[in-house]
Coordinates of C-alpha atoms in Angstrom, one line a residue:
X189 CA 20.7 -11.2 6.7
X190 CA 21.8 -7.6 6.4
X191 CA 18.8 -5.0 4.8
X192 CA 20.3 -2.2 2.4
X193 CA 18.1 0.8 1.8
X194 CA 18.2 3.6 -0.3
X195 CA 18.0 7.1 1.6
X196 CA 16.3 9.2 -0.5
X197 CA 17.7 12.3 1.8
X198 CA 21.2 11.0 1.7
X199 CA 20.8 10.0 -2.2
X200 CA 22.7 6.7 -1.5
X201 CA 22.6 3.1 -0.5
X202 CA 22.7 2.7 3.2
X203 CA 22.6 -0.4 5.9
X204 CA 19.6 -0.4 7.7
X205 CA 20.1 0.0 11.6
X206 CA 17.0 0.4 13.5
X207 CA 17.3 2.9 16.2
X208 CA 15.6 0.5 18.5
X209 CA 16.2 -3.3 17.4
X210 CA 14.6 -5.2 16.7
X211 CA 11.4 -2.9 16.7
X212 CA 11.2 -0.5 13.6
X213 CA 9.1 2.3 13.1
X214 CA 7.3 3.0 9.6
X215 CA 5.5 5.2 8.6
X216 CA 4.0 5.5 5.1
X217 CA 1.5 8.5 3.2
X218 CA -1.4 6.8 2.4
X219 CA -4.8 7.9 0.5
X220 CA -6.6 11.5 0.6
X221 CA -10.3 10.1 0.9
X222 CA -12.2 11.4 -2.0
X223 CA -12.2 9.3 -4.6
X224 CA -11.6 5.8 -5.8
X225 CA -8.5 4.1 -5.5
X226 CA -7.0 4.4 -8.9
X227 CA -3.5 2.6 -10.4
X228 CA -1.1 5.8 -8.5
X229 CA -2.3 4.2 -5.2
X230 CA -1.4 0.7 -5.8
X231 CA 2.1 0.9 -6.6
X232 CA 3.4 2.8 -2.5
X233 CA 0.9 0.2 -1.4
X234 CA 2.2 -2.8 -2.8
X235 CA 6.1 -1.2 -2.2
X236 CA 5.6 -0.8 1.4
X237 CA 3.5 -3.9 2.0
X238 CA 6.5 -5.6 0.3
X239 CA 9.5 -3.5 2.6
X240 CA 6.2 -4.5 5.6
X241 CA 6.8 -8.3 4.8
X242 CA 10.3 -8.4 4.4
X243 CA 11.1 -6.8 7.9
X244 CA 8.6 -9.2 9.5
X245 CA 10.2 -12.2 7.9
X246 CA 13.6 -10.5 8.8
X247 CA 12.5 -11.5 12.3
X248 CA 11.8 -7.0 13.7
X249 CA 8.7 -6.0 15.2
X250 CA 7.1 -3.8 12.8
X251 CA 5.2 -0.8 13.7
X252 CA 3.7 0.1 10.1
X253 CA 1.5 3.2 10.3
X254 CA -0.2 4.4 7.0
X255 CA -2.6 7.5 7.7
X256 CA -5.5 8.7 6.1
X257 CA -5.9 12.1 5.3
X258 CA -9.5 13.3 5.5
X259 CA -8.9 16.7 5.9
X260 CA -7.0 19.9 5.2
X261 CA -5.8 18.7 1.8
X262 CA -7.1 22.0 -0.5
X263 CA -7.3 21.9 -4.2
X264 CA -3.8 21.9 -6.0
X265 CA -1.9 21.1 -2.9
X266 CA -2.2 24.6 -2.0
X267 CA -2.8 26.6 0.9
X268 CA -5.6 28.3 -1.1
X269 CA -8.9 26.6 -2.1
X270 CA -11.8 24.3 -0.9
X271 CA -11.0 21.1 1.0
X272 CA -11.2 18.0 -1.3
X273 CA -12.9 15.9 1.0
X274 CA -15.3 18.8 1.8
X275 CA -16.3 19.9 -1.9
X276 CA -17.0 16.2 -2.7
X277 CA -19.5 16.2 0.2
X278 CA -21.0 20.0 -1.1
X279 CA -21.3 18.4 -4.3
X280 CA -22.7 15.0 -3.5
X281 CA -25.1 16.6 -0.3
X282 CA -23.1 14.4 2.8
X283 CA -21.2 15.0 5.3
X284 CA -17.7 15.1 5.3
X285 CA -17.1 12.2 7.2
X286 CA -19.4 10.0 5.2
X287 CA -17.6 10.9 2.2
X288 CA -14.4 10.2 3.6
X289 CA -15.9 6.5 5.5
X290 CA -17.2 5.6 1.9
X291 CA -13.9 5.7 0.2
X292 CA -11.8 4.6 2.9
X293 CA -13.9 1.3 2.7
X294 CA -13.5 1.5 -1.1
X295 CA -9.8 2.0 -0.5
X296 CA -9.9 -0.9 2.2
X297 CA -11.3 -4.1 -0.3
X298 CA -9.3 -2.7 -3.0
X299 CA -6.4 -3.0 -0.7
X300 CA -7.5 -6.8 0.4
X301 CA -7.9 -7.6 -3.4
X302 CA -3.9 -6.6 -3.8
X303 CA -3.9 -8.6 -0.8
X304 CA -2.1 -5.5 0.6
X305 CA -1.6 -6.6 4.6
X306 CA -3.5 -3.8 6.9
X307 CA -1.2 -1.7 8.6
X308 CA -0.7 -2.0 12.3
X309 CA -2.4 1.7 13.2
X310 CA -4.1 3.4 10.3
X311 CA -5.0 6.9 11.8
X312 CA -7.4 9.2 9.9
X313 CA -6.0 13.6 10.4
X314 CA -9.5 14.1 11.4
X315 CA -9.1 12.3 14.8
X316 CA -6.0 14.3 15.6
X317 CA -6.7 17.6 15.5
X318 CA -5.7 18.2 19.1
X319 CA -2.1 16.6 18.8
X320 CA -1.6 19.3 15.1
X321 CA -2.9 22.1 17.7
X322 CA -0.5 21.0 20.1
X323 CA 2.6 20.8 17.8
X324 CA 1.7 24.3 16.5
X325 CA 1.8 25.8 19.9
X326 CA 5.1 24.0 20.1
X327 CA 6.7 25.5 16.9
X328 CA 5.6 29.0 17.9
X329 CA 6.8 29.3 20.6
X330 CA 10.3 27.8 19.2
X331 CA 10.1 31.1 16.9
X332 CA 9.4 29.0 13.6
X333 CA 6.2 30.0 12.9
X334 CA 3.8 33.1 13.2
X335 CA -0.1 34.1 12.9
X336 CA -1.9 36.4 10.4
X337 CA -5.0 37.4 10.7
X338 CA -6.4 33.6 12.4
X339 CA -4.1 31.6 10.6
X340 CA -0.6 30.4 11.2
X341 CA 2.4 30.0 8.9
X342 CA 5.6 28.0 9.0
X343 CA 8.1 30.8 8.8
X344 CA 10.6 28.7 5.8
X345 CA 13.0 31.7 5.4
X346 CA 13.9 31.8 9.1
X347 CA 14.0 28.0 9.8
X348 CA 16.2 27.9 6.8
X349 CA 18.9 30.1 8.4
X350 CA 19.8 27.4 10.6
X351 CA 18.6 24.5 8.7
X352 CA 18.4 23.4 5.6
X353 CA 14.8 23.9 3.6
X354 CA 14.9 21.4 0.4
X355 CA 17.2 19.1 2.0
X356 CA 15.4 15.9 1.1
X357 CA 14.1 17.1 -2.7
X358 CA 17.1 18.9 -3.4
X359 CA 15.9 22.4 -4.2
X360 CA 17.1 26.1 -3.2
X361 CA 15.1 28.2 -1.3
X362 CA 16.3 31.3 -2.8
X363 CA 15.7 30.0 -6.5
X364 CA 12.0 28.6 -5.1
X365 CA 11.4 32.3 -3.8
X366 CA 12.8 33.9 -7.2
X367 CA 10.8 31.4 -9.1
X368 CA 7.7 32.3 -7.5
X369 CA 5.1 35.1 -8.1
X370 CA 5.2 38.3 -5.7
X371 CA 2.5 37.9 -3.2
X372 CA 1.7 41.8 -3.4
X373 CA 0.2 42.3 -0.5
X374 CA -2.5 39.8 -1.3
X375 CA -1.8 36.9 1.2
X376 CA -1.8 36.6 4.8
X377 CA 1.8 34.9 4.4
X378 CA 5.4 36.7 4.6
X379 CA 6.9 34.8 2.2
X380 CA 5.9 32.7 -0.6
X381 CA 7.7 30.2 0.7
X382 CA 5.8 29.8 3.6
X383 CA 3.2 27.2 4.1
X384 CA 0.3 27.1 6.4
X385 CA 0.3 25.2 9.6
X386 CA -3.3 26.4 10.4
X387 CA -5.9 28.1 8.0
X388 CA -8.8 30.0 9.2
X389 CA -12.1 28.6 7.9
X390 CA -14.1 30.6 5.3
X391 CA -17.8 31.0 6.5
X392 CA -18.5 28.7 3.8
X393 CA -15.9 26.0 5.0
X394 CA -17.4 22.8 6.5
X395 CA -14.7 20.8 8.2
X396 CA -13.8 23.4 10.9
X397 CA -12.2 23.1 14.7
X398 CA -11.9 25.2 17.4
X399 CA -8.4 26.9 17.8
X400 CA -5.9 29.4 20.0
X401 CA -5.6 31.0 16.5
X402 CA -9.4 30.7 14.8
X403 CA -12.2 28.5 13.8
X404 CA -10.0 26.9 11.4
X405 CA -8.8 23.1 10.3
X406 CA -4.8 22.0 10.2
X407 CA -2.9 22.5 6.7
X408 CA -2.2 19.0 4.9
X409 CA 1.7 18.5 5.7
X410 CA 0.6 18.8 9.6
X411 CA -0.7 15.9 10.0
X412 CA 1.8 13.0 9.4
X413 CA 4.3 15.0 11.6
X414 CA 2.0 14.8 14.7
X415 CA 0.5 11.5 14.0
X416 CA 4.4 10.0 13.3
X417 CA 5.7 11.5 16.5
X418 CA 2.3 10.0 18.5
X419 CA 2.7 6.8 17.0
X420 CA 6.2 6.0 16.2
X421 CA 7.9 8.8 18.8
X422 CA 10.1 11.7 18.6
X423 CA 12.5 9.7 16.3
X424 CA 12.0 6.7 13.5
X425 CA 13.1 4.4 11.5
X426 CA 11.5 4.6 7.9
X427 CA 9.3 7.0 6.0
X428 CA 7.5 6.3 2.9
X429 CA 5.7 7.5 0.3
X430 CA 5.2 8.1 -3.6
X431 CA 7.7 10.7 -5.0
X432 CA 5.7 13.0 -5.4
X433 CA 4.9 13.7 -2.3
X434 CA 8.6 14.5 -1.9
X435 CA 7.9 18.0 -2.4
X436 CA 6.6 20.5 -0.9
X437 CA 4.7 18.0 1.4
X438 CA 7.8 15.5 3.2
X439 CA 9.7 18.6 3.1
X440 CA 7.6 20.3 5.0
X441 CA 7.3 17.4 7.3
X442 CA 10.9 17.7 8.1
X443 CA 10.7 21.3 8.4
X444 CA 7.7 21.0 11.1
X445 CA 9.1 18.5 12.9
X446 CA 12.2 19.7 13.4
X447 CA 11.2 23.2 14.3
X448 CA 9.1 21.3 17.0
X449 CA 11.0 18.5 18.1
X450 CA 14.8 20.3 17.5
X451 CA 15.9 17.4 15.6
X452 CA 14.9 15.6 12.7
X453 CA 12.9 13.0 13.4
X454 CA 13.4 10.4 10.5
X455 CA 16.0 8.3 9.6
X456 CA 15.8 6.5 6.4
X457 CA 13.3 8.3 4.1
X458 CA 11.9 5.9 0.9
X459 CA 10.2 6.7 -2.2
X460 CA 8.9 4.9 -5.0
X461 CA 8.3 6.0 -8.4
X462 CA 5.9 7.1 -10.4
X463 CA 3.5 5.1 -12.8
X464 CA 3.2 5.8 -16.5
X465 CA 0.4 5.2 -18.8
X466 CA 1.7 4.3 -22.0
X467 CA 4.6 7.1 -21.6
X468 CA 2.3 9.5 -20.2
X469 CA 1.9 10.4 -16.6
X470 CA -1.6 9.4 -15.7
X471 CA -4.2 12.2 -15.2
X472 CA -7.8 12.7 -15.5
X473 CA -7.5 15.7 -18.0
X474 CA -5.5 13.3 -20.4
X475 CA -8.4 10.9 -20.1
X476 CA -5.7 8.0 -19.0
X477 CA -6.8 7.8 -15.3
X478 CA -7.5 4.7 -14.4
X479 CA -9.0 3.2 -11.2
X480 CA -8.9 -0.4 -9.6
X481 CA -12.3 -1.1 -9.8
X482 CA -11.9 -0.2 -13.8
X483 CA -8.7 -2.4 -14.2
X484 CA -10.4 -5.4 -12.2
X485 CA -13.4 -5.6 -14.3
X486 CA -11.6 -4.4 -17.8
X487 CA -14.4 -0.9 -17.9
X488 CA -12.3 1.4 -19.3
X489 CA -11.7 2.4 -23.1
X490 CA -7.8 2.1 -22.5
X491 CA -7.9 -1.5 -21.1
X492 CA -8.6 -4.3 -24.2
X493 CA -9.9 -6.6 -21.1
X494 CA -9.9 -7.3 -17.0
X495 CA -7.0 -7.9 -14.9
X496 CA -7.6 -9.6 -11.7
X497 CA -5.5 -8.2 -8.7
X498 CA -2.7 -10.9 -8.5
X499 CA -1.9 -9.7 -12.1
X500 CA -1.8 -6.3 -10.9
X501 CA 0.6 -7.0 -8.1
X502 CA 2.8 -8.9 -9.9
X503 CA 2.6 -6.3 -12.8
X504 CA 3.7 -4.1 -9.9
X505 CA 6.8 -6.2 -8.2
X506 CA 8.6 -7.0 -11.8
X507 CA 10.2 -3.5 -11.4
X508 CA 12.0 -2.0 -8.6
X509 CA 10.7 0.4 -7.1
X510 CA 12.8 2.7 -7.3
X511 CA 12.1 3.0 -11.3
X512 CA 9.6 4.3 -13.5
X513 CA 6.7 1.9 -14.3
X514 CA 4.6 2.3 -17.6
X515 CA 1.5 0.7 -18.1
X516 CA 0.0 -1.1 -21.6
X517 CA -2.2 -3.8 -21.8
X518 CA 0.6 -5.6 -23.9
X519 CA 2.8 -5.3 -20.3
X520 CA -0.4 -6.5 -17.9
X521 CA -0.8 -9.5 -20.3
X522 CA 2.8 -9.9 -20.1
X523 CA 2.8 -10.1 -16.5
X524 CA -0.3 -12.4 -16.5
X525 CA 1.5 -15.1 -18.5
X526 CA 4.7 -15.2 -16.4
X527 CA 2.2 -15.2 -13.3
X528 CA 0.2 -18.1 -14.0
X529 CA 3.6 -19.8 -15.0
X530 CA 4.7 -19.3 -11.1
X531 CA 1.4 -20.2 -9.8
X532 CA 1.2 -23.4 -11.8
X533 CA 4.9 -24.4 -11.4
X534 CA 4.5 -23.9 -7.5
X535 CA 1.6 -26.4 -7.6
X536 CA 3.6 -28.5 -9.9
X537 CA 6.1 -29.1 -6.8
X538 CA 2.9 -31.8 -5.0
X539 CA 3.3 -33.5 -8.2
X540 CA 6.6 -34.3 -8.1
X541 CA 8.1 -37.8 -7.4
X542 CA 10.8 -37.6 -4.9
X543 CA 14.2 -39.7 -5.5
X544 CA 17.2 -41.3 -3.4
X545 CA 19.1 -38.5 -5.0
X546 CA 19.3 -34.8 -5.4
X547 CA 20.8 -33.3 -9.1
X548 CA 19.8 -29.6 -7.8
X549 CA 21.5 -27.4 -4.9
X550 CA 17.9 -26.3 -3.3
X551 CA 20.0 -23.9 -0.3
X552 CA 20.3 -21.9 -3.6
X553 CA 16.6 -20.6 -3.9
X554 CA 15.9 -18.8 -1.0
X555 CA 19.8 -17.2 -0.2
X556 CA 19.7 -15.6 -3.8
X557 CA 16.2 -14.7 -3.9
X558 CA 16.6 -12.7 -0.2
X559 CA 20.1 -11.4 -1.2
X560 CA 17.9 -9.5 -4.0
X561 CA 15.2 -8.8 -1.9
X562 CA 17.1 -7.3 1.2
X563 CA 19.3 -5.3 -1.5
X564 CA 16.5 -2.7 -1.4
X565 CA 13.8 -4.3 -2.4
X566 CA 15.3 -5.8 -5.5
X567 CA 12.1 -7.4 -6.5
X568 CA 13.0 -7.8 -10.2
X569 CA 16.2 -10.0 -9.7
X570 CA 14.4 -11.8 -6.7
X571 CA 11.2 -12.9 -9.4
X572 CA 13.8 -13.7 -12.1
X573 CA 15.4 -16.5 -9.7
X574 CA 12.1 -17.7 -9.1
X575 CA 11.8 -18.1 -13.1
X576 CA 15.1 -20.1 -12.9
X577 CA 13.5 -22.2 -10.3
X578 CA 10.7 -22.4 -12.0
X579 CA 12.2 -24.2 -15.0
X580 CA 14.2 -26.7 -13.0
X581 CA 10.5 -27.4 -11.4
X582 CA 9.5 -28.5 -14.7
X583 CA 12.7 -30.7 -15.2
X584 CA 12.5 -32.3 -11.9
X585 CA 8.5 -33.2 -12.8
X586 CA 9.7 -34.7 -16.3
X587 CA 11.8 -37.1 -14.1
X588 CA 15.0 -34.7 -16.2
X589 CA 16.3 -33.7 -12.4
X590 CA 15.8 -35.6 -9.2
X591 CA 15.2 -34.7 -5.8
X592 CA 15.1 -36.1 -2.5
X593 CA 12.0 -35.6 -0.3
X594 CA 14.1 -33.7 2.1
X595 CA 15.0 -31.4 -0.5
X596 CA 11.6 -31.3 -2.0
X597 CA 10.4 -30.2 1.0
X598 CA 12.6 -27.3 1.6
X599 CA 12.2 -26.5 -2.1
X600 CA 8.0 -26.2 -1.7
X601 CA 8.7 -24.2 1.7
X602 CA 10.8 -22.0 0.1
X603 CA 8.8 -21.6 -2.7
X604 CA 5.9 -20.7 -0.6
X605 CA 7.5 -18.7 1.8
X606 CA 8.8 -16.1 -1.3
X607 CA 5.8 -16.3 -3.5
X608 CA 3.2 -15.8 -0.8
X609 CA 4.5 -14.7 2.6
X610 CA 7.1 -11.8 1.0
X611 CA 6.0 -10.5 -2.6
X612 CA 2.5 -11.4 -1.0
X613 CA 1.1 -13.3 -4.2
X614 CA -2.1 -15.4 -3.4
X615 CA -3.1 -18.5 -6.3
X616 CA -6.8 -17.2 -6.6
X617 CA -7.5 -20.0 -8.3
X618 CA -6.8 -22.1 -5.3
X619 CA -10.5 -20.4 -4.3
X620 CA -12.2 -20.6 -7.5
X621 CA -11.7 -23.9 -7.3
X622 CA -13.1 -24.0 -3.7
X623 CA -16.2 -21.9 -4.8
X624 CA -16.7 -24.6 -8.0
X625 CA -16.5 -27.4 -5.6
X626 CA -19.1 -25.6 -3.3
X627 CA -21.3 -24.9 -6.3
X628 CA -20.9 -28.5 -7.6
X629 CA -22.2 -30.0 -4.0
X630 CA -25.2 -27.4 -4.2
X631 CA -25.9 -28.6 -7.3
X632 CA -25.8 -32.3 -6.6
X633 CA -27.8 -31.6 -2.7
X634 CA -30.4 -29.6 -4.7
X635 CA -31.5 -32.4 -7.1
X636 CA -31.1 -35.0 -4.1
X637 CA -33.9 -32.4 -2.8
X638 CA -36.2 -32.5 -6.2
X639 CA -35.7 -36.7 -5.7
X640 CA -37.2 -36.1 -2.2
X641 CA -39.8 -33.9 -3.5
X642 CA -40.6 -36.9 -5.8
X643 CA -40.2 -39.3 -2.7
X644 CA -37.5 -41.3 -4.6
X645 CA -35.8 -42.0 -1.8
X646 CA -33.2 -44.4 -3.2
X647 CA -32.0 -41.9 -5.3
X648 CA -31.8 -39.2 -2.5
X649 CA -30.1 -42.0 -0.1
X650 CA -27.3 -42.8 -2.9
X651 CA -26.5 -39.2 -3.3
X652 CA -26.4 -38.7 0.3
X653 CA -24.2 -42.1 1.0
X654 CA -22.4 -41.1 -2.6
X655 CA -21.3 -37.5 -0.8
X656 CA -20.2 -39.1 2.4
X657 CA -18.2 -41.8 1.2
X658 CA -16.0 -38.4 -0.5
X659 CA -16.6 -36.3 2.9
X660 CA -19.3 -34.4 2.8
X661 CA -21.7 -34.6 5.5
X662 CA -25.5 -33.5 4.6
X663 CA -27.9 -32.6 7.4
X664 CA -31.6 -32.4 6.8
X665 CA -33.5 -29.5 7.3
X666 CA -37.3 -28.7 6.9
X667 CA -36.6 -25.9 5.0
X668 CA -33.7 -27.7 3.0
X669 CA -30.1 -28.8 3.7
X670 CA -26.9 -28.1 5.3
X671 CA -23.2 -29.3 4.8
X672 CA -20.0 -29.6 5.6
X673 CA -16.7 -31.2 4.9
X674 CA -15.5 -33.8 7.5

């Protein structure tokens, strides 16, 4: 089946043709590692696990590589300003590095809650420092970029003369240059335009390298070009990301990369929207920000109670991704109800009595819910198919609609394959059911144990012969018990 995708840099709807099929290349932003994951990060996550899942089930060899920027990201996504990862660790008395291992493992389990798959290579800008050196030598000596005083600058006005510089966001260079304050003299950079490939480190600067240029650390947009072009090569297929990274920092991407490579190196560029918090764009100054950990155990004055992941997800895949998204507790619970309605209509399907007849067209389920889905990523229209579905369920286990077993089959397979395989939902009560049934049998060993204590011993050997008779092996130990299911 044929994948359509919209091109944010071409502003239209576009077949996808992989430069190499059926291997794609895809690259998405991920997390800058110093802080918890909050709501912003769930929503490019979940989007490009979804676009990960499709492509899989489309039968091409993903490469997915997600990064993980643990260094040069300044305050206010400037070139000016202390390191984010590196104030955390001044404040907090670490090192860098263990700030930035703590919330990439906070990042990690938040991501296997959302049961977000884990990207094929998840490379961290820290353990690439030689390969941004490298591509800086590159675009110097191309003529794109230039040093002042030990640090080195992408030189935007000249690359622009013979490319074009706010091709992907849509800007002007000369209204971004009129728009901006005079530098005065003040900055090592030409232009204001310009953005640093390479800054020299302050004395009091603690994430530093060794460079041609100084003892200095790589400026934030550096990093996904050389990492994408190690990874992926010189040219791919899809890039990803939250909109707004879409300026300055993908547009510098395209800028470096071309300046280094002579071409651009992307083909298809993606980007999903932003998420709202009742109307307002999330922020901790507004006192609306919001982190996973807060929305999974309902700590936070905005939320009125938990919501487990699954909610979250789904919350996430009712709109396309392409759209705004605004948070309420009124819209979680919303998504909550018409989730456990497709959880509990997908386990209804094992209840259901086949026939020597079929009333429904089951072929119908899976063509209209991937025509949605491989319409770029039309999540919205591929959920609302599985509501229809889900209310012809519920006729065909009140014995109003028959089905043969044949076509209950394909029906559960289908079922399963959308729910769980592409929009990635799990049943998590599937395991708090396992977890009761564990606790039950601990329960039930544990007062065989006291009737041992008590040597009754034909109340321990009926609980024993009680448990086996419904598969549960007990072994004896001296210090207690152990089990399993045969």
């Amino acid at each position: 089946m044929d994948f359509k995708i919209y091109n944010t840099l071409d502003r239209k709807k576009e077949l996808f043709v992989p430069l190499n099929p059926p291997f794609v290349g895809l690259y998405v932003c991920g997390p800058t590692v110093y802080g918890d994951p909050h709501l912003g990060h769930a929503r490019p996550a979940i989007t490009f696990d979804l676009l990960f899942r499709l492509l899989q089930n489309l039968n091409y060899k993903v490469r997915y590589v997600r990064n993980i920027t643990d260094v040069g990201h300044l305050e206010n996504d400037s070139d000016e300003g202390e390191d984010k990862v590196a104030k955390k660790a001044r404040l907090e008395q670490l090192e860098p590095m263990e700030v930035a291992q703590y919330y990439i493992n906070r990042y990690r389990d938040a991501m296997k809650y959302l049961n977000v798959l884990p990207p094929s290579i998840e490379p961290q800008a820290s353990g690439h420092i030689i390969e941004q050196i490298e591509m800086i030598k590159v675009i110097l000596e191309n003529g794109y970029a230039y040093e002042s005083n030990g640090s080195v600058y992408f030189d935007v006005e000249k690359y622009n003369r013979k490319f074009h510089y706010g091709k992907l966001s849509g800007r002007v260079l000369e209204e971004m240059i009129a728009a901006s304050r005079d530098l005065d003299g003040q900055s090592d950079k030409r232009h204001s335009a310009d953005f640093a490939l390479w800054k020299k480190a302050s004395p009091e600067h603690i994430m530093r390298w060794n460079s041609p240029w100084s003892v200095g650390f790589p400026g934030w947009h550096l990093e996904c070009s050389a990492m994408s072009t190690k990874y992926l090569g010189e040219q791919f297929d899809i890039h990803g990301g939250g909109m707004d990274l879409m300026f300055p920092h993908h547009e510098c991407e395209i800028a470096q990369s071309t300046a280094a490579l002579k071409h651009e190196s992307v083909r298809y560029w993606m980007h999903n929207n932003m998420i709202t918090i009742n109307g307002q764009k999330m922020g901790k100054s507004l006192g609306n920000f919001i982190t996973l950990e807060e929305l999974f155990t309902g700590n936070h004055k905005l939320l009125e109670k938990a919501y487990a992941p699954m909610t979250i997800r789904f919350f996430i895949l009712q709109a396309h991704y392409r759209s705004t998204l605004d948070f309420s507790n009124e819209a979680l619970s919303a998504a909550e109800k018409g989730l456990d309605r497709l959880l509990k209509a997908v386990s209804t399907l094992k209840k259901i009595k086949p026939s020597s007849e079929s009333t429904v067209d089951v072929s119908s389920l899976k063509k209209e819910c991937m025509e949605a889905l491989c319409d770029d990523l039309n999540s919205p229209i591929a959920i609302a198919q599985l509501f229809e579905w889900v209310r012809i369920i519920n006729q065909l286990h009140e014995g109003e609609q028959k089905i043969t077993q044949e076509d209950l089959d394909k029906l559960s397979n289908d079922m399963h394959e959308i729910v769980f395989d592409i929009l990635g939902l799990r049943d998590d009560s599937i395991a708090d059911n396992q977890n009761l049934v564990s606790g039950l049998v601990d329960m039930i060993l544990n007062i065989r144990l006291d009737a041992k204590s008590k040597k009754d011993w034909a109340t321990s050997d009926k609980i024993r012969n009680e448990l086996q008779n419904m598969g549960v092996v007990v072994k004896d130990r001296k210090d207690g018990y152990d089990w399993e299911l045969e």
